[in-house]
Amino acid sequence: MLNHEPLRLADGEYRFACLVWDNEPLPSGQLVALAAEGLGWKKSTTYTVLKKLCERGVLQNADGRVTSLIKKEDVQQAESAAVVDKTFDGSLPRFVAAFLNSKPISDAEAAEIRALLDAARYKEE
């Protein structure tokens, strides 16, 4: 089984990484400005979190240009799997049932979910 630890981000780390994903490649100075505006962070906080995420292999800061090494979708997938594992004992049907009991979905959302289920089922065959 793969180690998904680099893909699990704390809330602040995720919001910070989103700034990179949405704007990459970007100069580190621009990232400082975006973090100040969007997250209310000081320059020192930005560079501390940037360094941490670089050490974990999530982001890269080369020659003052920040880019991602891991896709946003991969982080979202790892986080979703962790929620299903932790909260629903790994049961995707229990997760879906809990979600569907919390709010109604539109016909378009239901059709999209059916298409995803069909695609996943055919992938296994």
XYZ file of N, CA, C and O in Angstrom:
500
model
N 0.838 -1.188 0.000
C 0.000 0.000 0.000
C 0.879 1.246 0.000
O 1.902 1.297 0.657
N 0.475 2.253 -0.736
C 1.254 3.484 -0.828
C 1.148 4.292 0.453
O 0.114 4.296 1.113
N 2.212 4.998 0.780
C 2.183 5.902 1.923
C 1.625 7.238 1.451
O 2.239 7.912 0.641
N 0.458 7.600 1.939
C -0.194 8.837 1.505
C 0.088 9.999 2.445
O -0.531 11.044 2.322
N 1.021 9.839 3.358
C 1.279 10.886 4.346
C 1.610 12.246 3.715
O 1.107 13.254 4.170
N 2.450 12.320 2.659
C 2.714 13.630 2.071
C 1.449 14.264 1.492
O 1.371 15.475 1.342
N 0.451 13.435 1.180
C -0.771 13.946 0.577
C -1.781 14.435 1.603
O -2.754 15.077 1.243
N -1.593 14.103 2.866
C -2.496 14.565 3.924
C -2.016 15.911 4.417
O -0.918 16.039 4.941
N -2.814 16.938 4.224
C -2.437 18.294 4.614
C -3.399 18.817 5.676
O -4.602 18.560 5.614
N -2.845 19.558 6.625
C -3.692 20.264 7.591
C -4.474 21.332 6.829
O -4.116 21.706 5.706
N -5.531 21.849 7.437
C -6.399 22.818 6.766
C -5.613 24.032 6.236
O -5.781 24.421 5.088
N -4.778 24.613 7.066
C -3.998 25.776 6.640
C -3.022 25.438 5.529
O -2.829 26.228 4.593
N -2.413 24.269 5.622
C -1.489 23.821 4.571
C -2.241 23.635 3.251
O -1.746 24.011 2.184
N -3.437 23.085 3.320
C -4.234 22.864 2.116
C -4.608 24.198 1.472
O -4.472 24.374 0.252
N -5.082 25.143 2.285
C -5.461 26.453 1.736
C -4.247 27.149 1.123
O -4.342 27.796 0.083
N -3.078 26.994 1.745
C -1.845 27.558 1.221
C -1.478 26.886 -0.108
O -1.145 27.554 -1.091
N -1.544 25.554 -0.144
C -1.228 24.829 -1.373
C -2.188 25.222 -2.493
O -1.780 25.299 -3.659
N -3.445 25.507 -2.153
C -4.412 25.953 -3.163
C -3.959 27.248 -3.828
O -4.161 27.440 -5.032
N -3.343 28.130 -3.055
C -2.809 29.363 -3.642
C -1.780 29.034 -4.715
O -1.741 29.674 -5.769
N -0.954 28.036 -4.442
C 0.062 27.628 -5.421
C -0.615 26.960 -6.612
O -0.357 27.323 -7.765
N -1.490 25.985 -6.362
C -2.165 25.287 -7.459
C -2.903 26.251 -8.373
O -2.914 26.074 -9.580
N -3.528 27.264 -7.798
C -4.329 28.197 -8.592
C -3.492 29.223 -9.344
O -4.007 29.876 -10.258
N -2.223 29.383 -8.980
C -1.417 30.464 -9.557
C -0.063 30.031 -10.098
O 0.726 30.876 -10.524
N 0.260 28.748 -10.022
C 1.614 28.317 -10.389
C 1.865 28.403 -11.893
O 0.927 28.313 -12.675
N 3.143 28.546 -12.227
C 4.271 28.846 -11.342
C 4.202 30.304 -10.904
O 3.701 31.145 -11.636
N 4.681 30.578 -9.714
C 4.653 31.949 -9.231
C 5.900 32.263 -8.427
O 6.454 31.388 -7.764
N 6.341 33.524 -8.496
C 7.491 33.931 -7.686
C 7.133 33.848 -6.204
O 5.991 34.102 -5.815
N 8.113 33.486 -5.383
C 7.845 33.344 -3.946
C 7.346 34.656 -3.347
O 6.512 34.632 -2.440
N 7.800 35.784 -3.847
C 7.315 37.074 -3.348
C 5.829 37.265 -3.611
O 5.104 37.829 -2.789
N 5.369 36.806 -4.771
C 3.945 36.889 -5.085
C 3.147 35.959 -4.170
O 2.053 36.305 -3.730
N 3.718 34.804 -3.847
C 3.063 33.879 -2.928
C 2.919 34.513 -1.548
O 1.878 34.364 -0.892
N 3.934 35.231 -1.107
C 3.863 35.949 0.175
C 2.697 36.935 0.151
O 1.901 37.004 1.101
N 2.549 37.662 -0.960
C 1.460 38.640 -1.075
C 0.106 37.943 -1.096
O -0.849 38.396 -0.441
N -0.001 36.835 -1.819
C -1.264 36.100 -1.874
C -1.642 35.520 -0.511
O -2.809 35.537 -0.123
N -0.645 35.009 0.210
C -0.910 34.450 1.542
C -1.312 35.548 2.527
O -2.162 35.331 3.395
N -0.712 36.716 2.402
C -1.085 37.842 3.271
C -2.529 38.254 2.999
O -3.318 38.446 3.935
N -2.877 38.342 1.715
C -4.217 38.778 1.331
C -5.269 37.704 1.600
O -6.319 37.977 2.174
N -4.984 36.480 1.197
C -5.983 35.421 1.275
C -6.061 34.700 2.598
O -7.114 34.199 2.976
N -4.930 34.627 3.311
C -4.896 33.862 4.554
C -4.586 34.719 5.784
O -4.660 34.235 6.899
N -4.181 35.970 5.551
C -3.822 36.849 6.662
C -2.487 36.494 7.288
O -2.244 36.785 8.461
N -1.611 35.836 6.516
C -0.330 35.379 7.034
C 0.761 36.414 6.880
O 0.789 37.181 5.928
N 1.698 36.381 7.822
C 2.912 37.192 7.735
C 3.908 36.493 6.817
O 3.804 35.282 6.571
N 4.888 37.240 6.347
C 5.915 36.690 5.466
C 6.611 35.487 6.104
O 6.832 34.457 5.450
N 6.926 35.595 7.396
C 7.637 34.511 8.065
C 6.801 33.232 8.111
O 7.322 32.127 7.932
N 5.486 33.370 8.330
C 4.604 32.204 8.349
C 4.563 31.552 6.974
O 4.647 30.322 6.853
N 4.456 32.377 5.942
C 4.425 31.861 4.575
C 5.671 31.044 4.277
O 5.586 29.916 3.774
N 6.839 31.585 4.612
C 8.076 30.867 4.305
C 8.254 29.623 5.174
O 8.817 28.628 4.721
N 7.747 29.652 6.400
C 7.817 28.467 7.257
C 6.976 27.331 6.673
O 7.436 26.182 6.576
N 5.745 27.639 6.266
C 4.865 26.616 5.703
C 5.386 26.169 4.338
O 5.359 24.974 4.015
N 5.893 27.098 3.546
C 6.469 26.740 2.253
C 7.624 25.762 2.434
O 7.690 24.735 1.746
N 8.496 26.049 3.383
C 9.637 25.164 3.636
C 9.159 23.778 4.059
O 9.661 22.759 3.575
N 8.168 23.736 4.945
C 7.639 22.455 5.427
C 7.056 21.636 4.279
O 7.312 20.428 4.159
N 6.274 22.287 3.403
C 5.654 21.563 2.296
C 6.680 21.176 1.231
O 6.497 20.165 0.545
N 7.751 21.927 1.110
C 8.843 21.541 0.214
C 9.564 20.311 0.771
O 9.880 19.376 0.028
N 9.817 20.306 2.075
C 10.481 19.158 2.709
C 9.650 17.888 2.591
O 10.188 16.791 2.494
N 8.329 18.036 2.581
C 7.430 16.882 2.464
C 7.205 16.459 1.016
O 6.523 15.474 0.754
N 7.747 17.229 0.072
C 7.615 16.872 -1.339
C 6.313 17.284 -1.980
O 5.954 16.780 -3.043
N 5.601 18.214 -1.353
C 4.335 18.694 -1.904
C 4.580 19.849 -2.866
O 3.999 19.913 -3.954
N 5.434 20.784 -2.455
C 5.769 21.960 -3.258
C 7.266 21.993 -3.530
O 8.040 21.281 -2.890
N 7.633 22.861 -4.456
C 9.041 23.058 -4.786
C 9.288 24.558 -4.919
O 8.483 25.266 -5.511
N 10.401 25.027 -4.344
C 10.794 26.431 -4.457
C 12.192 26.440 -5.063
O 13.173 26.251 -4.366
N 12.251 26.612 -6.373
C 13.527 26.589 -7.081
C 13.759 27.933 -7.741
O 12.915 28.409 -8.509
N 14.879 28.539 -7.405
C 15.236 29.853 -7.972
C 14.141 30.884 -7.755
O 13.854 31.695 -8.639
N 13.493 30.818 -6.587
C 12.469 31.805 -6.249
C 11.142 31.606 -6.957
O 10.266 32.457 -6.886
N 10.961 30.466 -7.633
C 9.695 30.145 -8.309
C 9.073 28.933 -7.621
O 9.712 27.904 -7.470
N 7.837 29.087 -7.226
C 7.148 28.035 -6.482
C 6.206 27.280 -7.425
O 5.421 27.892 -8.161
N 6.322 25.960 -7.388
C 5.444 25.079 -8.151
C 5.045 23.906 -7.264
O 5.651 23.661 -6.225
N 4.048 23.167 -7.718
C 3.619 21.982 -6.972
C 4.300 20.751 -7.539
O 4.617 20.687 -8.720
N 4.524 19.777 -6.676
C 5.049 18.481 -7.079
C 3.961 17.416 -7.018
O 4.123 16.325 -7.536
N 2.868 17.738 -6.353
C 1.737 16.826 -6.187
C 0.479 17.562 -6.661
O 0.283 18.740 -6.366
N -0.370 16.861 -7.382
C -1.596 17.457 -7.905
C -2.635 17.636 -6.802
O -2.736 16.815 -5.884
N -3.435 18.666 -6.949
C -4.527 18.932 -6.010
C -5.473 17.733 -5.932
O -5.910 17.347 -4.851
N -5.767 17.130 -7.077
C -6.675 15.995 -7.122
C -6.136 14.816 -6.305
O -6.911 14.084 -5.688
N -4.807 14.631 -6.299
C -4.223 13.538 -5.524
C -4.389 13.774 -4.023
O -4.642 12.849 -3.258
N -4.248 15.033 -3.605
C -4.442 15.379 -2.191
C -5.912 15.182 -1.805
O -6.217 14.618 -0.754
N -6.814 15.630 -2.672
C -8.238 15.470 -2.393
C -8.617 13.989 -2.307
O -9.393 13.593 -1.436
N -8.051 13.179 -3.189
C -8.343 11.747 -3.178
C -7.841 11.090 -1.890
O -8.550 10.294 -1.272
N -6.625 11.434 -1.468
C -6.070 10.857 -0.241
C -6.883 11.286 0.979
O -7.151 10.477 1.876
N -7.286 12.542 1.009
C -8.074 13.044 2.136
C -9.444 12.373 2.177
O -9.927 11.989 3.244
N -10.072 12.221 1.027
C -11.381 11.568 0.963
C -11.289 10.126 1.448
O -12.143 9.662 2.209
N -10.268 9.415 0.995
C -10.082 8.027 1.422
C -9.867 7.945 2.928
O -10.387 7.039 3.592
N -9.116 8.906 3.482
C -8.859 8.911 4.920
C -10.147 9.145 5.712
O -10.365 8.517 6.751
N -11.011 10.031 5.215
C -12.288 10.287 5.891
C -13.152 9.027 5.873
O -13.735 8.650 6.894
N -13.233 8.368 4.720
C -14.035 7.146 4.620
C -13.470 6.070 5.544
O -14.214 5.408 6.262
N -12.146 5.925 5.554
C -11.519 4.917 6.420
C -11.768 5.207 7.893
O -12.166 4.333 8.653
N -11.535 6.461 8.294
C -11.605 6.818 9.716
C -13.042 6.874 10.231
O -13.348 6.346 11.299
N -13.909 7.499 9.478
C -15.252 7.781 9.970
C -16.264 6.687 9.659
O -17.223 6.493 10.400
N -16.038 5.959 8.549
C -17.026 4.975 8.113
C -16.427 3.576 7.987
O -16.942 2.741 7.246
N -15.325 3.325 8.710
C -14.665 2.015 8.701
C -14.386 1.523 7.280
O -14.499 0.329 6.990
N -14.077 2.458 6.387
C -13.726 2.107 5.016
C -14.915 1.791 4.124
O -14.744 1.387 2.977
N -16.127 1.993 4.619
C -17.332 1.655 3.850
C -17.797 2.837 3.015
O -18.376 3.798 3.527
N -17.570 2.746 1.700
C -18.025 3.799 0.799
C -19.557 3.902 0.793
O -20.089 5.016 0.829
N -20.303 2.792 0.786
C -21.766 2.915 0.840
C -22.256 3.658 2.093
O -23.189 4.462 2.011
N -21.639 3.406 3.256
C -22.048 4.124 4.482
C -21.743 5.607 4.369
O -22.519 6.451 4.826
N -20.598 5.958 3.757
C -20.243 7.366 3.546
C -21.280 8.031 2.651
O -21.788 9.112 2.960
N -21.598 7.392 1.529
C -22.555 7.963 0.581
C -23.925 8.103 1.236
O -24.593 9.139 1.081
N -24.348 7.092 1.990
C -25.640 7.160 2.671
C -25.683 8.333 3.651
O -26.669 9.070 3.695
N -24.608 8.514 4.402
C -24.561 9.631 5.352
C -24.627 10.962 4.625
O -25.328 11.886 5.046
N -23.913 11.070 3.519
C -23.923 12.317 2.753
C -25.315 12.583 2.182
O -25.836 13.691 2.281
N -25.924 11.565 1.584
C -27.233 11.751 0.957
C -28.329 12.040 1.980
O -29.326 12.682 1.643
N -28.153 11.576 3.212
C -29.146 11.863 4.260
C -29.029 13.291 4.761
O -29.940 13.789 5.409
N -27.917 13.967 4.457
C -27.715 15.317 4.991
C -28.308 16.404 4.118
O -28.650 17.469 4.605
N -28.440 16.144 2.797
C -29.027 17.161 1.914
C -29.443 16.518 0.607
O -28.852 15.525 0.172
N -30.474 17.073 -0.019
C -30.912 16.517 -1.300
C -29.912 16.855 -2.414
O -29.156 17.822 -2.304
N -29.917 16.032 -3.461
C -29.079 16.318 -4.622
C -29.979 16.536 -5.834
O -31.113 16.055 -5.881
N -29.470 17.262 -6.805
C -30.239 17.553 -8.012
C -30.221 16.352 -8.955
O -29.416 15.430 -8.804
N -31.099 16.388 -9.944
C -31.114 15.330 -10.958
C -29.784 15.276 -11.694
O -29.283 14.192 -12.004
N -29.198 16.434 -11.964
C -27.914 16.482 -12.665
C -26.808 15.859 -11.819
O -25.969 15.114 -12.333
N -26.823 16.136 -10.503
C -25.820 15.529 -9.612
C -26.003 14.016 -9.538
O -25.026 13.268 -9.553
N -27.259 13.575 -9.475
C -27.536 12.139 -9.423
C -27.032 11.454 -10.700
O -26.426 10.381 -10.643
N -27.250 12.081 -11.852
C -26.779 11.520 -13.120
C -25.259 11.466 -13.164
O -24.669 10.484 -13.638
N -24.617 12.500 -12.648
C -23.153 12.528 -12.626
C -22.605 11.429 -11.714
O -21.635 10.739 -12.050
N -23.232 11.228 -10.565
C -22.806 10.175 -9.637
C -23.012 8.795 -10.266
O -22.147 7.931 -10.170
N -24.163 8.593 -10.958
C -24.397 7.311 -11.636
C -23.305 7.037 -12.672
O -22.806 5.908 -12.782
N -22.926 8.074 -13.431
C -21.888 7.921 -14.454
C -20.545 7.569 -13.814
O -19.803 6.724 -14.329
N -20.242 8.186 -12.671
C -18.995 7.872 -11.962
C -19.002 6.433 -11.458
O -17.995 5.723 -11.555
N -20.130 5.998 -10.921
C -20.245 4.621 -10.437
C -20.098 3.619 -11.580
O -19.407 2.609 -11.447
N -20.747 3.908 -12.707
C -20.640 3.015 -13.871
C -19.196 2.943 -14.350
O -18.677 1.865 -14.633
N -18.524 4.069 -14.422
C -17.133 4.104 -14.889
C -16.233 3.321 -13.929
O -15.351 2.584 -14.373
N -16.464 3.458 -12.640
C -15.646 2.738 -11.649
C -15.907 1.240 -11.711
O -14.993 0.436 -11.600
N -17.144 0.855 -11.930
C -17.510 -0.562 -12.011
C -16.859 -1.209 -13.235
O -16.301 -2.290 -13.150
N -16.871 -0.520 -14.365
C -16.299 -1.079 -15.586
C -14.778 -1.096 -15.532
O -14.145 -1.902 -16.173
N -14.196 -0.229 -14.741
C -12.740 -0.199 -14.572
C -12.243 -1.472 -13.906
O -11.161 -1.963 -14.173
N -13.035 -2.005 -12.982
C -12.657 -3.201 -12.238
C -12.793 -4.472 -13.068
O -12.144 -5.464 -12.806
N -13.682 -4.472 -14.059
C -13.950 -5.681 -14.853
C -12.889 -5.901 -15.902
O -12.167 -5.127 -16.321
